[in-house]
CSV table of C-alpha atoms in Angstrom, one decimal:
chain,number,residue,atom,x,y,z
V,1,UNK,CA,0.0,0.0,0.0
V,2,UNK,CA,1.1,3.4,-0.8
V,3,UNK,CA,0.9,6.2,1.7
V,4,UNK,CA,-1.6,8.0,0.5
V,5,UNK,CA,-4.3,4.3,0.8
V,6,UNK,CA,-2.9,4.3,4.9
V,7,UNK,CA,-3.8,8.0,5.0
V,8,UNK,CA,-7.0,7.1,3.7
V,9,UNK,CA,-7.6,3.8,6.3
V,10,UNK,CA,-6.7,5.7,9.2
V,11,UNK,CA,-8.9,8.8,7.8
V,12,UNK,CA,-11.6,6.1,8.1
V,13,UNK,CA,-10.8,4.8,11.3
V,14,UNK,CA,-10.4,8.2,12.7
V,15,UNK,CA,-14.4,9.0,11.4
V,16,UNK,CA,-15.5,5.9,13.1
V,17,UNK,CA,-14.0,6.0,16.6
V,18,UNK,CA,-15.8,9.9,16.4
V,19,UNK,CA,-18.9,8.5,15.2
V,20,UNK,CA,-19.0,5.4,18.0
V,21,UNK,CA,-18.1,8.2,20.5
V,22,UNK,CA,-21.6,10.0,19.4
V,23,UNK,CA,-23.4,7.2,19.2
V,24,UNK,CA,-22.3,6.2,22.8
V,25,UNK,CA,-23.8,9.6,23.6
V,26,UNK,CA,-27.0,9.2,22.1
V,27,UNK,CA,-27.6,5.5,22.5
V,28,UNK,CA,-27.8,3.6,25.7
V,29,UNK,CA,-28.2,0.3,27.0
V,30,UNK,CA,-28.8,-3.0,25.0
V,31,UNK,CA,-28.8,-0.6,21.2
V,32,UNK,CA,-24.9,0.0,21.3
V,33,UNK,CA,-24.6,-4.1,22.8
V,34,UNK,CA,-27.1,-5.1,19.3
V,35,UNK,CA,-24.9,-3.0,17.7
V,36,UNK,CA,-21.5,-4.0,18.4
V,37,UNK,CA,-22.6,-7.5,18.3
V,38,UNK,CA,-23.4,-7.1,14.9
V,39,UNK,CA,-19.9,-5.6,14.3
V,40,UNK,CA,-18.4,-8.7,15.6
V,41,UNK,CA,-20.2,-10.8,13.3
V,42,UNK,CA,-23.1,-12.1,15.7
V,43,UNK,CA,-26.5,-13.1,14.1
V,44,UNK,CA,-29.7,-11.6,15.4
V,45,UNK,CA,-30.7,-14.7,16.9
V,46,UNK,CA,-27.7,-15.1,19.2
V,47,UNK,CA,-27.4,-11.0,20.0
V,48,UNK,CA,-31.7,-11.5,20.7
V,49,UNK,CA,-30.5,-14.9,23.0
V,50,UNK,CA,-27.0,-13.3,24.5
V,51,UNK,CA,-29.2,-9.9,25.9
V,52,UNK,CA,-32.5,-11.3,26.2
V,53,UNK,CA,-34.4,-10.0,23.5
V,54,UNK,CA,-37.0,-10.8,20.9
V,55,UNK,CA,-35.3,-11.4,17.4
V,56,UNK,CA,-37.5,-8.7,16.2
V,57,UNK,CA,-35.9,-5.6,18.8
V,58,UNK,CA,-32.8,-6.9,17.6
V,59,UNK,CA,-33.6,-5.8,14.4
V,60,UNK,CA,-35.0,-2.2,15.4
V,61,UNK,CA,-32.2,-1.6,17.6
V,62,UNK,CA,-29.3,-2.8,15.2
V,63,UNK,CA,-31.6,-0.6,12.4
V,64,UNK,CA,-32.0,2.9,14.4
V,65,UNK,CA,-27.8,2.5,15.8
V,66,UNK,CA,-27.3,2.1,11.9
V,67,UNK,CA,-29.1,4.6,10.8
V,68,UNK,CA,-27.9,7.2,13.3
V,69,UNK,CA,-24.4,5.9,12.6
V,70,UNK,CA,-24.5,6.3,8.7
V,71,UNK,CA,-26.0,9.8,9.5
V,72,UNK,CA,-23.1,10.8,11.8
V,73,UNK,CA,-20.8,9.6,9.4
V,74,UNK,CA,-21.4,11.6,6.3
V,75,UNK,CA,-22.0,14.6,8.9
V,76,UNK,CA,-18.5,14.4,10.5
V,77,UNK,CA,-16.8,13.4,6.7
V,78,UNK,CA,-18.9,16.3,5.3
V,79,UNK,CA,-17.6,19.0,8.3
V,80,UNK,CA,-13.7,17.7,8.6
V,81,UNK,CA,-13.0,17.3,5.0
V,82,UNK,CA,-12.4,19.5,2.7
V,83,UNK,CA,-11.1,19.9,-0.6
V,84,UNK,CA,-7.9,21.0,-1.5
């Protein structure tokens, strides 16, 4: 990889610790487990079995923290960057 693609992947990772730390903020409880369940890989019916949920509040939850989180992201990307 050249320097300018491990610019760009910590770039990324920079954006998504920020946007995690917002949606820590805004997002409480068993919607920030769904959701970094789902980061790890974990289907809906073990998250809904691990934290004692319907299958079906898995889904909302997972859906609202993704929502927000795409959101956020295009926010922070749109207010950081800039064009040169």
């Amino acid at each position: 990889p050249d320097i300018e693609d491990i610019i760009e992947s910590e770039w990324r990772k920079h954006i998504i610790a920020l946007v995690i730390e917002r949606l820590n903020a805004s997002f409480s409880g068993k919607a920030m487990d769904v959701f970094s369940m789902t980061l790890d890989g974990k289907s809906a019916d073990d998250i809904a079995s691990a934290l004692e949920l319907t299958k079906d509040s898995v889904y909302v939850l997972r859906n609202r923290v993704q929502s927000r989180f795409r959101k956020e992201a295009r926010q922070l990307r749109s207010y950081l960057e800039f064009d040169q």
